[in-house]
Amino acid sequence: MNVNHKVITCFIPMGNGHALLEALVGEKGITTVYLHHARGAGAKGATRRKGLARLTEKDVLTVTVPEERAEEIFAFIYERGQVNRPHGGLMFMQSPMLFMPF
């Protein structure tokens, strides 16, 4: 079975990822969702203290979807995850290097 997929990765403020994960599963039927946390500082606009960037925590949501649903799910995550708000997050989509369907 040769199915083309896309991987969508979304960095959003800490605490917003679980509700987004539940919406993807419950409303869109997406079950290939992975949620984890990360800490870091952006290159611009980082709050600095004593010359060091202040680290912030983020939820990182990674979703693998069939290519024909990729734009729909990307838009859903963008809106529901409130990525469009100031400091709302960052998203990108790419082709997987290797993928095996469940």
PDB file of N, CA and C in Angstrom:
ATOM      1  N   MET A   1       0.845  -1.177   0.000  1.00  0.00           N
ATOM      2  CA  MET A   1       0.000   0.000   0.000  1.00  0.00           C
ATOM      3  C   MET A   1       0.884   1.232   0.000  1.00  0.00           C
ATOM      4  N   ASN A   2       0.798   2.044  -1.020  1.00  0.00           N
ATOM      5  CA  ASN A   2       1.620   3.240  -1.133  1.00  0.00           C
ATOM      6  C   ASN A   2       0.724   4.464  -0.938  1.00  0.00           C
ATOM      7  N   VAL A   3       0.728   5.001   0.251  1.00  0.00           N
ATOM      8  CA  VAL A   3      -0.098   6.154   0.584  1.00  0.00           C
ATOM      9  C   VAL A   3       0.827   7.317   0.911  1.00  0.00           C
ATOM     10  N   ASN A   4       0.591   8.476   0.302  1.00  0.00           N
ATOM     11  CA  ASN A   4       1.391   9.657   0.583  1.00  0.00           C
ATOM     12  C   ASN A   4       0.832  10.367   1.801  1.00  0.00           C
ATOM     13  N   HIS A   5       1.727  10.799   2.666  1.00  0.00           N
ATOM     14  CA  HIS A   5       1.346  11.458   3.903  1.00  0.00           C
ATOM     15  C   HIS A   5       2.130  12.751   4.071  1.00  0.00           C
ATOM     16  N   LYS A   6       1.672  13.562   4.995  1.00  0.00           N
ATOM     17  CA  LYS A   6       2.366  14.777   5.406  1.00  0.00           C
ATOM     18  C   LYS A   6       2.476  14.766   6.917  1.00  0.00           C
ATOM     19  N   VAL A   7       3.525  15.376   7.418  1.00  0.00           N
ATOM     20  CA  VAL A   7       3.728  15.538   8.849  1.00  0.00           C
ATOM     21  C   VAL A   7       3.575  17.022   9.170  1.00  0.00           C
ATOM     22  N   ILE A   8       2.677  17.320  10.097  1.00  0.00           N
ATOM     23  CA  ILE A   8       2.441  18.698  10.538  1.00  0.00           C
ATOM     24  C   ILE A   8       2.985  18.820  11.948  1.00  0.00           C
ATOM     25  N   THR A   9       3.819  19.817  12.180  1.00  0.00           N
ATOM     26  CA  THR A   9       4.383  20.073  13.500  1.00  0.00           C
ATOM     27  C   THR A   9       3.954  21.455  13.944  1.00  0.00           C
ATOM     28  N   CYS A  10       3.519  21.549  15.189  1.00  0.00           N
ATOM     29  CA  CYS A  10       2.989  22.807  15.724  1.00  0.00           C
ATOM     30  C   CYS A  10       3.569  23.063  17.108  1.00  0.00           C
ATOM     31  N   PHE A  11       4.156  24.231  17.306  1.00  0.00           N
ATOM     32  CA  PHE A  11       4.651  24.676  18.607  1.00  0.00           C
ATOM     33  C   PHE A  11       3.667  25.711  19.135  1.00  0.00           C
ATOM     34  N   ILE A  12       3.031  25.431  20.276  1.00  0.00           N
ATOM     35  CA  ILE A  12       2.045  26.341  20.854  1.00  0.00           C
ATOM     36  C   ILE A  12       2.333  26.532  22.339  1.00  0.00           C
ATOM     37  N   PRO A  13       1.765  27.583  22.943  1.00  0.00           N
ATOM     38  CA  PRO A  13       2.023  27.818  24.366  1.00  0.00           C
ATOM     39  C   PRO A  13       1.674  26.605  25.229  1.00  0.00           C
ATOM     40  N   MET A  14       2.472  26.409  26.254  1.00  0.00           N
ATOM     41  CA  MET A  14       2.294  25.296  27.178  1.00  0.00           C
ATOM     42  C   MET A  14       0.876  25.280  27.737  1.00  0.00           C
ATOM     43  N   GLY A  15       0.260  24.102  27.728  1.00  0.00           N
ATOM     44  CA  GLY A  15      -1.072  23.940  28.273  1.00  0.00           C
ATOM     45  C   GLY A  15      -2.179  23.913  27.230  1.00  0.00           C
ATOM     46  N   ASN A  16      -1.887  24.275  25.989  1.00  0.00           N
ATOM     47  CA  ASN A  16      -2.902  24.300  24.928  1.00  0.00           C
ATOM     48  C   ASN A  16      -2.928  23.021  24.093  1.00  0.00           C
ATOM     49  N   GLY A  17      -1.922  22.198  24.210  1.00  0.00           N
ATOM     50  CA  GLY A  17      -1.783  21.037  23.342  1.00  0.00           C
ATOM     51  C   GLY A  17      -2.799  19.939  23.577  1.00  0.00           C
ATOM     52  N   HIS A  18      -3.133  19.666  24.836  1.00  0.00           N
ATOM     53  CA  HIS A  18      -4.033  18.549  25.123  1.00  0.00           C
ATOM     54  C   HIS A  18      -5.423  18.783  24.537  1.00  0.00           C
ATOM     55  N   ALA A  19      -5.963  19.999  24.667  1.00  0.00           N
ATOM     56  CA  ALA A  19      -7.282  20.302  24.092  1.00  0.00           C
ATOM     57  C   ALA A  19      -7.243  20.178  22.569  1.00  0.00           C
ATOM     58  N   LEU A  20      -6.156  20.598  21.956  1.00  0.00           N
ATOM     59  CA  LEU A  20      -6.012  20.492  20.510  1.00  0.00           C
ATOM     60  C   LEU A  20      -5.931  19.029  20.078  1.00  0.00           C
ATOM     61  N   LEU A  21      -5.201  18.227  20.832  1.00  0.00           N
ATOM     62  CA  LEU A  21      -5.116  16.796  20.560  1.00  0.00           C
ATOM     63  C   LEU A  21      -6.506  16.157  20.633  1.00  0.00           C
ATOM     64  N   GLU A  22      -7.272  16.472  21.669  1.00  0.00           N
ATOM     65  CA  GLU A  22      -8.616  15.921  21.818  1.00  0.00           C
ATOM     66  C   GLU A  22      -9.532  16.357  20.666  1.00  0.00           C
ATOM     67  N   ALA A  23      -9.399  17.594  20.206  1.00  0.00           N
ATOM     68  CA  ALA A  23     -10.207  18.079  19.085  1.00  0.00           C
ATOM     69  C   ALA A  23      -9.856  17.344  17.799  1.00  0.00           C
ATOM     70  N   LEU A  24      -8.584  17.089  17.573  1.00  0.00           N
ATOM     71  CA  LEU A  24      -8.169  16.355  16.370  1.00  0.00           C
ATOM     72  C   LEU A  24      -8.724  14.932  16.374  1.00  0.00           C
ATOM     73  N   VAL A  25      -8.681  14.285  17.527  1.00  0.00           N
ATOM     74  CA  VAL A  25      -9.186  12.918  17.623  1.00  0.00           C
ATOM     75  C   VAL A  25     -10.712  12.905  17.540  1.00  0.00           C
ATOM     76  N   GLY A  26     -11.363  13.750  18.344  1.00  0.00           N
ATOM     77  CA  GLY A  26     -12.815  13.735  18.433  1.00  0.00           C
ATOM     78  C   GLY A  26     -13.549  14.307  17.241  1.00  0.00           C
ATOM     79  N   GLU A  27     -13.037  15.400  16.682  1.00  0.00           N
ATOM     80  CA  GLU A  27     -13.741  16.080  15.596  1.00  0.00           C
ATOM     81  C   GLU A  27     -13.257  15.687  14.206  1.00  0.00           C
ATOM     82  N   LYS A  28     -11.994  15.355  14.088  1.00  0.00           N
ATOM     83  CA  LYS A  28     -11.427  15.058  12.768  1.00  0.00           C
ATOM     84  C   LYS A  28     -11.053  13.594  12.573  1.00  0.00           C
ATOM     85  N   GLY A  29     -11.143  12.786  13.633  1.00  0.00           N
ATOM     86  CA  GLY A  29     -10.835  11.366  13.519  1.00  0.00           C
ATOM     87  C   GLY A  29      -9.367  11.068  13.293  1.00  0.00           C
ATOM     88  N   ILE A  30      -8.498  11.987  13.648  1.00  0.00           N
ATOM     89  CA  ILE A  30      -7.057  11.805  13.467  1.00  0.00           C
ATOM     90  C   ILE A  30      -6.507  11.081  14.696  1.00  0.00           C
ATOM     91  N   THR A  31      -5.880   9.943  14.492  1.00  0.00           N
ATOM     92  CA  THR A  31      -5.343   9.177  15.617  1.00  0.00           C
ATOM     93  C   THR A  31      -3.814   9.107  15.617  1.00  0.00           C
ATOM     94  N   THR A  32      -3.197   9.694  14.623  1.00  0.00           N
ATOM     95  CA  THR A  32      -1.729   9.690  14.544  1.00  0.00           C
ATOM     96  C   THR A  32      -1.209  11.037  15.051  1.00  0.00           C
ATOM     97  N   VAL A  33      -1.453  11.287  16.333  1.00  0.00           N
ATOM     98  CA  VAL A  33      -1.078  12.557  16.971  1.00  0.00           C
ATOM     99  C   VAL A  33      -0.120  12.253  18.110  1.00  0.00           C
ATOM    100  N   TYR A  34       0.937  13.040  18.199  1.00  0.00           N
ATOM    101  CA  TYR A  34       1.918  12.891  19.274  1.00  0.00           C
ATOM    102  C   TYR A  34       2.096  14.253  19.937  1.00  0.00           C
ATOM    103  N   LEU A  35       1.995  14.296  21.265  1.00  0.00           N
ATOM    104  CA  LEU A  35       2.132  15.545  22.014  1.00  0.00           C
ATOM    105  C   LEU A  35       3.279  15.409  23.003  1.00  0.00           C
ATOM    106  N   HIS A  36       4.166  16.378  22.986  1.00  0.00           N
ATOM    107  CA  HIS A  36       5.226  16.422  23.992  1.00  0.00           C
ATOM    108  C   HIS A  36       5.551  17.878  24.303  1.00  0.00           C
ATOM    109  N   HIS A  37       6.492  18.096  25.183  1.00  0.00           N
ATOM    110  CA  HIS A  37       6.822  19.440  25.636  1.00  0.00           C
ATOM    111  C   HIS A  37       8.280  19.757  25.315  1.00  0.00           C
ATOM    112  N   ALA A  38       8.545  21.048  25.158  1.00  0.00           N
ATOM    113  CA  ALA A  38       9.908  21.503  24.888  1.00  0.00           C
ATOM    114  C   ALA A  38      10.130  22.832  25.596  1.00  0.00           C
ATOM    115  N   ARG A  39      11.376  23.184  25.769  1.00  0.00           N
ATOM    116  CA  ARG A  39      11.724  24.454  26.382  1.00  0.00           C
ATOM    117  C   ARG A  39      12.788  25.122  25.529  1.00  0.00           C
ATOM    118  N   GLY A  40      12.646  26.429  25.341  1.00  0.00           N
ATOM    119  CA  GLY A  40      13.629  27.146  24.549  1.00  0.00           C
ATOM    120  C   GLY A  40      13.315  28.617  24.474  1.00  0.00           C
ATOM    121  N   ALA A  41      14.132  29.344  23.732  1.00  0.00           N
ATOM    122  CA  ALA A  41      13.961  30.782  23.552  1.00  0.00           C
ATOM    123  C   ALA A  41      14.091  31.109  22.076  1.00  0.00           C
ATOM    124  N   GLY A  42      13.240  31.991  21.607  1.00  0.00           N
ATOM    125  CA  GLY A  42      13.316  32.435  20.224  1.00  0.00           C
ATOM    126  C   GLY A  42      14.486  33.374  20.017  1.00  0.00           C
ATOM    127  N   ALA A  43      14.891  33.533  18.776  1.00  0.00           N
ATOM    128  CA  ALA A  43      16.026  34.396  18.457  1.00  0.00           C
ATOM    129  C   ALA A  43      15.686  35.873  18.636  1.00  0.00           C
ATOM    130  N   LYS A  44      14.413  36.237  18.379  1.00  0.00           N
ATOM    131  CA  LYS A  44      13.988  37.629  18.509  1.00  0.00           C
ATOM    132  C   LYS A  44      12.934  37.750  19.592  1.00  0.00           C
ATOM    133  N   GLY A  45      12.960  38.842  20.300  1.00  0.00           N
ATOM    134  CA  GLY A  45      11.920  39.124  21.270  1.00  0.00           C
ATOM    135  C   GLY A  45      12.012  38.318  22.550  1.00  0.00           C
ATOM    136  N   ALA A  46      13.094  37.594  22.740  1.00  0.00           N
ATOM    137  CA  ALA A  46      13.236  36.818  23.969  1.00  0.00           C
ATOM    138  C   ALA A  46      13.483  37.752  25.147  1.00  0.00           C
ATOM    139  N   THR A  47      12.871  37.466  26.249  1.00  0.00           N
ATOM    140  CA  THR A  47      13.103  38.246  27.462  1.00  0.00           C
ATOM    141  C   THR A  47      14.468  37.867  28.002  1.00  0.00           C
ATOM    142  N   ARG A  48      15.275  38.873  28.239  1.00  0.00           N
ATOM    143  CA  ARG A  48      16.629  38.598  28.699  1.00  0.00           C
ATOM    144  C   ARG A  48      16.819  39.045  30.142  1.00  0.00           C
ATOM    145  N   ARG A  49      17.565  38.233  30.869  1.00  0.00           N
ATOM    146  CA  ARG A  49      17.911  38.552  32.244  1.00  0.00           C
ATOM    147  C   ARG A  49      19.397  38.291  32.416  1.00  0.00           C
ATOM    148  N   LYS A  50      20.130  39.318  32.768  1.00  0.00           N
ATOM    149  CA  LYS A  50      21.583  39.216  32.944  1.00  0.00           C
ATOM    150  C   LYS A  50      22.262  38.672  31.692  1.00  0.00           C
ATOM    151  N   GLY A  51      21.768  39.077  30.516  1.00  0.00           N
ATOM    152  CA  GLY A  51      22.381  38.694  29.254  1.00  0.00           C
ATOM    153  C   GLY A  51      21.959  37.337  28.719  1.00  0.00           C
ATOM    154  N   LEU A  52      21.144  36.604  29.475  1.00  0.00           N
ATOM    155  CA  LEU A  52      20.704  35.287  29.031  1.00  0.00           C
ATOM    156  C   LEU A  52      19.233  35.322  28.642  1.00  0.00           C
ATOM    157  N   ALA A  53      18.891  34.607  27.600  1.00  0.00           N
ATOM    158  CA  ALA A  53      17.495  34.529  27.168  1.00  0.00           C
ATOM    159  C   ALA A  53      16.694  33.721  28.187  1.00  0.00           C
ATOM    160  N   ARG A  54      15.484  34.200  28.493  1.00  0.00           N
ATOM    161  CA  ARG A  54      14.604  33.467  29.401  1.00  0.00           C
ATOM    162  C   ARG A  54      13.919  32.348  28.612  1.00  0.00           C
ATOM    163  N   LEU A  55      14.030  31.144  29.092  1.00  0.00           N
ATOM    164  CA  LEU A  55      13.443  30.000  28.415  1.00  0.00           C
ATOM    165  C   LEU A  55      11.954  29.912  28.713  1.00  0.00           C
ATOM    166  N   THR A  56      11.173  29.521  27.710  1.00  0.00           N
ATOM    167  CA  THR A  56       9.746  29.300  27.891  1.00  0.00           C
ATOM    168  C   THR A  56       9.410  27.877  27.471  1.00  0.00           C
ATOM    169  N   GLU A  57       8.347  27.337  28.070  1.00  0.00           N
ATOM    170  CA  GLU A  57       7.928  25.990  27.731  1.00  0.00           C
ATOM    171  C   GLU A  57       6.827  26.033  26.685  1.00  0.00           C
ATOM    172  N   LYS A  58       6.840  25.058  25.804  1.00  0.00           N
ATOM    173  CA  LYS A  58       5.874  24.961  24.706  1.00  0.00           C
ATOM    174  C   LYS A  58       5.341  23.536  24.635  1.00  0.00           C
ATOM    175  N   ASP A  59       4.117  23.405  24.118  1.00  0.00           N
ATOM    176  CA  ASP A  59       3.601  22.107  23.720  1.00  0.00           C
ATOM    177  C   ASP A  59       3.974  21.913  22.260  1.00  0.00           C
ATOM    178  N   VAL A  60       4.420  20.721  21.921  1.00  0.00           N
ATOM    179  CA  VAL A  60       4.774  20.395  20.543  1.00  0.00           C
ATOM    180  C   VAL A  60       3.853  19.272  20.086  1.00  0.00           C
ATOM    181  N   LEU A  61       3.050  19.566  19.083  1.00  0.00           N
ATOM    182  CA  LEU A  61       2.083  18.618  18.556  1.00  0.00           C
ATOM    183  C   LEU A  61       2.553  18.186  17.173  1.00  0.00           C
ATOM    184  N   THR A  62       2.666  16.886  16.961  1.00  0.00           N
ATOM    185  CA  THR A  62       3.067  16.349  15.674  1.00  0.00           C
ATOM    186  C   THR A  62       1.961  15.420  15.181  1.00  0.00           C
ATOM    187  N   VAL A  63       1.526  15.635  13.946  1.00  0.00           N
ATOM    188  CA  VAL A  63       0.403  14.897  13.366  1.00  0.00           C
ATOM    189  C   VAL A  63       0.834  14.352  12.005  1.00  0.00           C
ATOM    190  N   THR A  64       0.534  13.103  11.747  1.00  0.00           N
ATOM    191  CA  THR A  64       0.752  12.514  10.430  1.00  0.00           C
ATOM    192  C   THR A  64      -0.612  12.276   9.801  1.00  0.00           C
ATOM    193  N   VAL A  65      -0.815  12.837   8.609  1.00  0.00           N
ATOM    194  CA  VAL A  65      -2.120  12.748   7.944  1.00  0.00           C
ATOM    195  C   VAL A  65      -1.931  12.378   6.468  1.00  0.00           C
ATOM    196  N   PRO A  66      -2.957  11.764   5.873  1.00  0.00           N
ATOM    197  CA  PRO A  66      -2.898  11.513   4.432  1.00  0.00           C
ATOM    198  C   PRO A  66      -2.776  12.842   3.678  1.00  0.00           C
ATOM    199  N   GLU A  67      -2.033  12.814   2.610  1.00  0.00           N
ATOM    200  CA  GLU A  67      -1.745  14.036   1.852  1.00  0.00           C
ATOM    201  C   GLU A  67      -3.011  14.786   1.430  1.00  0.00           C
ATOM    202  N   GLU A  68      -4.074  14.056   1.090  1.00  0.00           N
ATOM    203  CA  GLU A  68      -5.304  14.716   0.640  1.00  0.00           C
ATOM    204  C   GLU A  68      -6.034  15.454   1.760  1.00  0.00           C
ATOM    205  N   ARG A  69      -5.697  15.187   3.015  1.00  0.00           N
ATOM    206  CA  ARG A  69      -6.315  15.904   4.143  1.00  0.00           C
ATOM    207  C   ARG A  69      -5.358  16.905   4.791  1.00  0.00           C
ATOM    208  N   ALA A  70      -4.149  17.004   4.285  1.00  0.00           N
ATOM    209  CA  ALA A  70      -3.116  17.809   4.934  1.00  0.00           C
ATOM    210  C   ALA A  70      -3.501  19.283   5.062  1.00  0.00           C
ATOM    211  N   GLU A  71      -3.987  19.902   4.007  1.00  0.00           N
ATOM    212  CA  GLU A  71      -4.351  21.321   4.064  1.00  0.00           C
ATOM    213  C   GLU A  71      -5.510  21.558   5.033  1.00  0.00           C
ATOM    214  N   GLU A  72      -6.494  20.668   5.019  1.00  0.00           N
ATOM    215  CA  GLU A  72      -7.645  20.775   5.922  1.00  0.00           C
ATOM    216  C   GLU A  72      -7.198  20.698   7.385  1.00  0.00           C
ATOM    217  N   ILE A  73      -6.363  19.735   7.709  1.00  0.00           N
ATOM    218  CA  ILE A  73      -5.918  19.554   9.094  1.00  0.00           C
ATOM    219  C   ILE A  73      -4.966  20.676   9.499  1.00  0.00           C
ATOM    220  N   PHE A  74      -4.134  21.125   8.587  1.00  0.00           N
ATOM    221  CA  PHE A  74      -3.239  22.250   8.880  1.00  0.00           C
ATOM    222  C   PHE A  74      -4.064  23.480   9.263  1.00  0.00           C
ATOM    223  N   ALA A  75      -5.097  23.792   8.471  1.00  0.00           N
ATOM    224  CA  ALA A  75      -5.960  24.944   8.758  1.00  0.00           C
ATOM    225  C   ALA A  75      -6.701  24.767  10.086  1.00  0.00           C
ATOM    226  N   PHE A  76      -7.155  23.548  10.369  1.00  0.00           N
ATOM    227  CA  PHE A  76      -7.845  23.265  11.624  1.00  0.00           C
ATOM    228  C   PHE A  76      -6.931  23.528  12.818  1.00  0.00           C
ATOM    229  N   ILE A  77      -5.710  23.033  12.753  1.00  0.00           N
ATOM    230  CA  ILE A  77      -4.746  23.237  13.843  1.00  0.00           C
ATOM    231  C   ILE A  77      -4.422  24.725  13.987  1.00  0.00           C
ATOM    232  N   TYR A  78      -4.241  25.401  12.869  1.00  0.00           N
ATOM    233  CA  TYR A  78      -3.917  26.829  12.881  1.00  0.00           C
ATOM    234  C   TYR A  78      -5.005  27.633  13.597  1.00  0.00           C
ATOM    235  N   GLU A  79      -6.263  27.340  13.265  1.00  0.00           N
ATOM    236  CA  GLU A  79      -7.378  28.073  13.879  1.00  0.00           C
ATOM    237  C   GLU A  79      -7.624  27.628  15.319  1.00  0.00           C
ATOM    238  N   ARG A  80      -7.769  26.333  15.537  1.00  0.00           N
ATOM    239  CA  ARG A  80      -8.109  25.824  16.870  1.00  0.00           C
ATOM    240  C   ARG A  80      -6.966  26.023  17.865  1.00  0.00           C
ATOM    241  N   GLY A  81      -5.745  25.925  17.387  1.00  0.00           N
ATOM    242  CA  GLY A  81      -4.579  26.122  18.255  1.00  0.00           C
ATOM    243  C   GLY A  81      -4.238  27.581  18.474  1.00  0.00           C
ATOM    244  N   GLN A  82      -4.973  28.482  17.819  1.00  0.00           N
ATOM    245  CA  GLN A  82      -4.798  29.925  17.933  1.00  0.00           C
ATOM    246  C   GLN A  82      -3.363  30.365  17.607  1.00  0.00           C
ATOM    247  N   VAL A  83      -2.819  29.732  16.580  1.00  0.00           N
ATOM    248  CA  VAL A  83      -1.468  30.065  16.137  1.00  0.00           C
ATOM    249  C   VAL A  83      -1.427  31.470  15.542  1.00  0.00           C
ATOM    250  N   ASN A  84      -2.574  31.947  15.045  1.00  0.00           N
ATOM    251  CA  ASN A  84      -2.624  33.264  14.408  1.00  0.00           C
ATOM    252  C   ASN A  84      -2.540  34.424  15.396  1.00  0.00           C
ATOM    253  N   ARG A  85      -2.660  34.164  16.690  1.00  0.00           N
ATOM    254  CA  ARG A  85      -2.561  35.230  17.695  1.00  0.00           C
ATOM    255  C   ARG A  85      -1.097  35.610  17.919  1.00  0.00           C
ATOM    256  N   PRO A  86      -0.856  36.826  18.431  1.00  0.00           N
ATOM    257  CA  PRO A  86       0.532  37.197  18.769  1.00  0.00           C
ATOM    258  C   PRO A  86       1.126  36.190  19.757  1.00  0.00           C
ATOM    259  N   HIS A  87       2.300  35.731  19.493  1.00  0.00           N
ATOM    260  CA  HIS A  87       3.004  34.725  20.294  1.00  0.00           C
ATOM    261  C   HIS A  87       2.206  33.429  20.365  1.00  0.00           C
ATOM    262  N   GLY A  88       1.364  33.186  19.353  1.00  0.00           N
ATOM    263  CA  GLY A  88       0.491  32.016  19.341  1.00  0.00           C
ATOM    264  C   GLY A  88       1.184  30.723  18.981  1.00  0.00           C
ATOM    265  N   GLY A  89       2.284  30.799  18.288  1.00  0.00           N
ATOM    266  CA  GLY A  89       2.997  29.580  17.966  1.00  0.00           C
ATOM    267  C   GLY A  89       3.624  29.595  16.592  1.00  0.00           C
ATOM    268  N   LEU A  90       4.031  28.414  16.172  1.00  0.00           N
ATOM    269  CA  LEU A  90       4.720  28.220  14.907  1.00  0.00           C
ATOM    270  C   LEU A  90       4.293  26.867  14.357  1.00  0.00           C
ATOM    271  N   MET A  91       4.061  26.816  13.057  1.00  0.00           N
ATOM    272  CA  MET A  91       3.674  25.558  12.411  1.00  0.00           C
ATOM    273  C   MET A  91       4.460  25.353  11.129  1.00  0.00           C
ATOM    274  N   PHE A  92       4.646  24.088  10.789  1.00  0.00           N
ATOM    275  CA  PHE A  92       5.185  23.773   9.474  1.00  0.00           C
ATOM    276  C   PHE A  92       4.724  22.380   9.062  1.00  0.00           C
ATOM    277  N   MET A  93       4.765  22.130   7.758  1.00  0.00           N
ATOM    278  CA  MET A  93       4.338  20.852   7.204  1.00  0.00           C
ATOM    279  C   MET A  93       5.434  20.347   6.284  1.00  0.00           C
ATOM    280  N   GLN A  94       5.655  19.035   6.320  1.00  0.00           N
ATOM    281  CA  GLN A  94       6.698  18.452   5.485  1.00  0.00           C
ATOM    282  C   GLN A  94       6.329  17.017   5.115  1.00  0.00           C
ATOM    283  N   SER A  95       7.019  16.496   4.149  1.00  0.00           N
ATOM    284  CA  SER A  95       6.858  15.089   3.792  1.00  0.00           C
ATOM    285  C   SER A  95       7.685  14.256   4.762  1.00  0.00           C
ATOM    286  N   PRO A  96       7.166  13.113   5.190  1.00  0.00           N
ATOM    287  CA  PRO A  96       7.953  12.269   6.100  1.00  0.00           C
ATOM    288  C   PRO A  96       9.100  11.606   5.352  1.00  0.00           C
ATOM    289  N   MET A  97      10.182  11.371   6.062  1.00  0.00           N
ATOM    290  CA  MET A  97      11.309  10.671   5.449  1.00  0.00           C
ATOM    291  C   MET A  97      10.972   9.198   5.273  1.00  0.00           C
ATOM    292  N   LEU A  98      10.219   8.641   6.217  1.00  0.00           N
ATOM    293  CA  LEU A  98       9.841   7.241   6.168  1.00  0.00           C
ATOM    294  C   LEU A  98       8.507   7.114   6.894  1.00  0.00           C
ATOM    295  N   PHE A  99       7.570   6.403   6.311  1.00  0.00           N
ATOM    296  CA  PHE A  99       6.272   6.251   6.933  1.00  0.00           C
ATOM    297  C   PHE A  99       5.727   4.860   6.654  1.00  0.00           C
ATOM    298  N   MET A 100       5.201   4.224   7.696  1.00  0.00           N
ATOM    299  CA  MET A 100       4.549   2.933   7.530  1.00  0.00           C
ATOM    300  C   MET A 100       3.156   3.026   8.115  1.00  0.00           C
ATOM    301  N   PRO A 101       2.109   2.803   7.307  1.00  0.00           N
ATOM    302  CA  PRO A 101       0.738   2.873   7.823  1.00  0.00           C
ATOM    303  C   PRO A 101       0.501   1.830   8.907  1.00  0.00           C
ATOM    304  N   PHE A 102      -0.388   2.156   9.833  1.00  0.00           N
ATOM    305  CA  PHE A 102      -0.740   1.219  10.897  1.00  0.00           C
ATOM    306  C   PHE A 102      -1.590   0.104  10.323  1.00  0.00           C
TER     307      PHE A 102
END
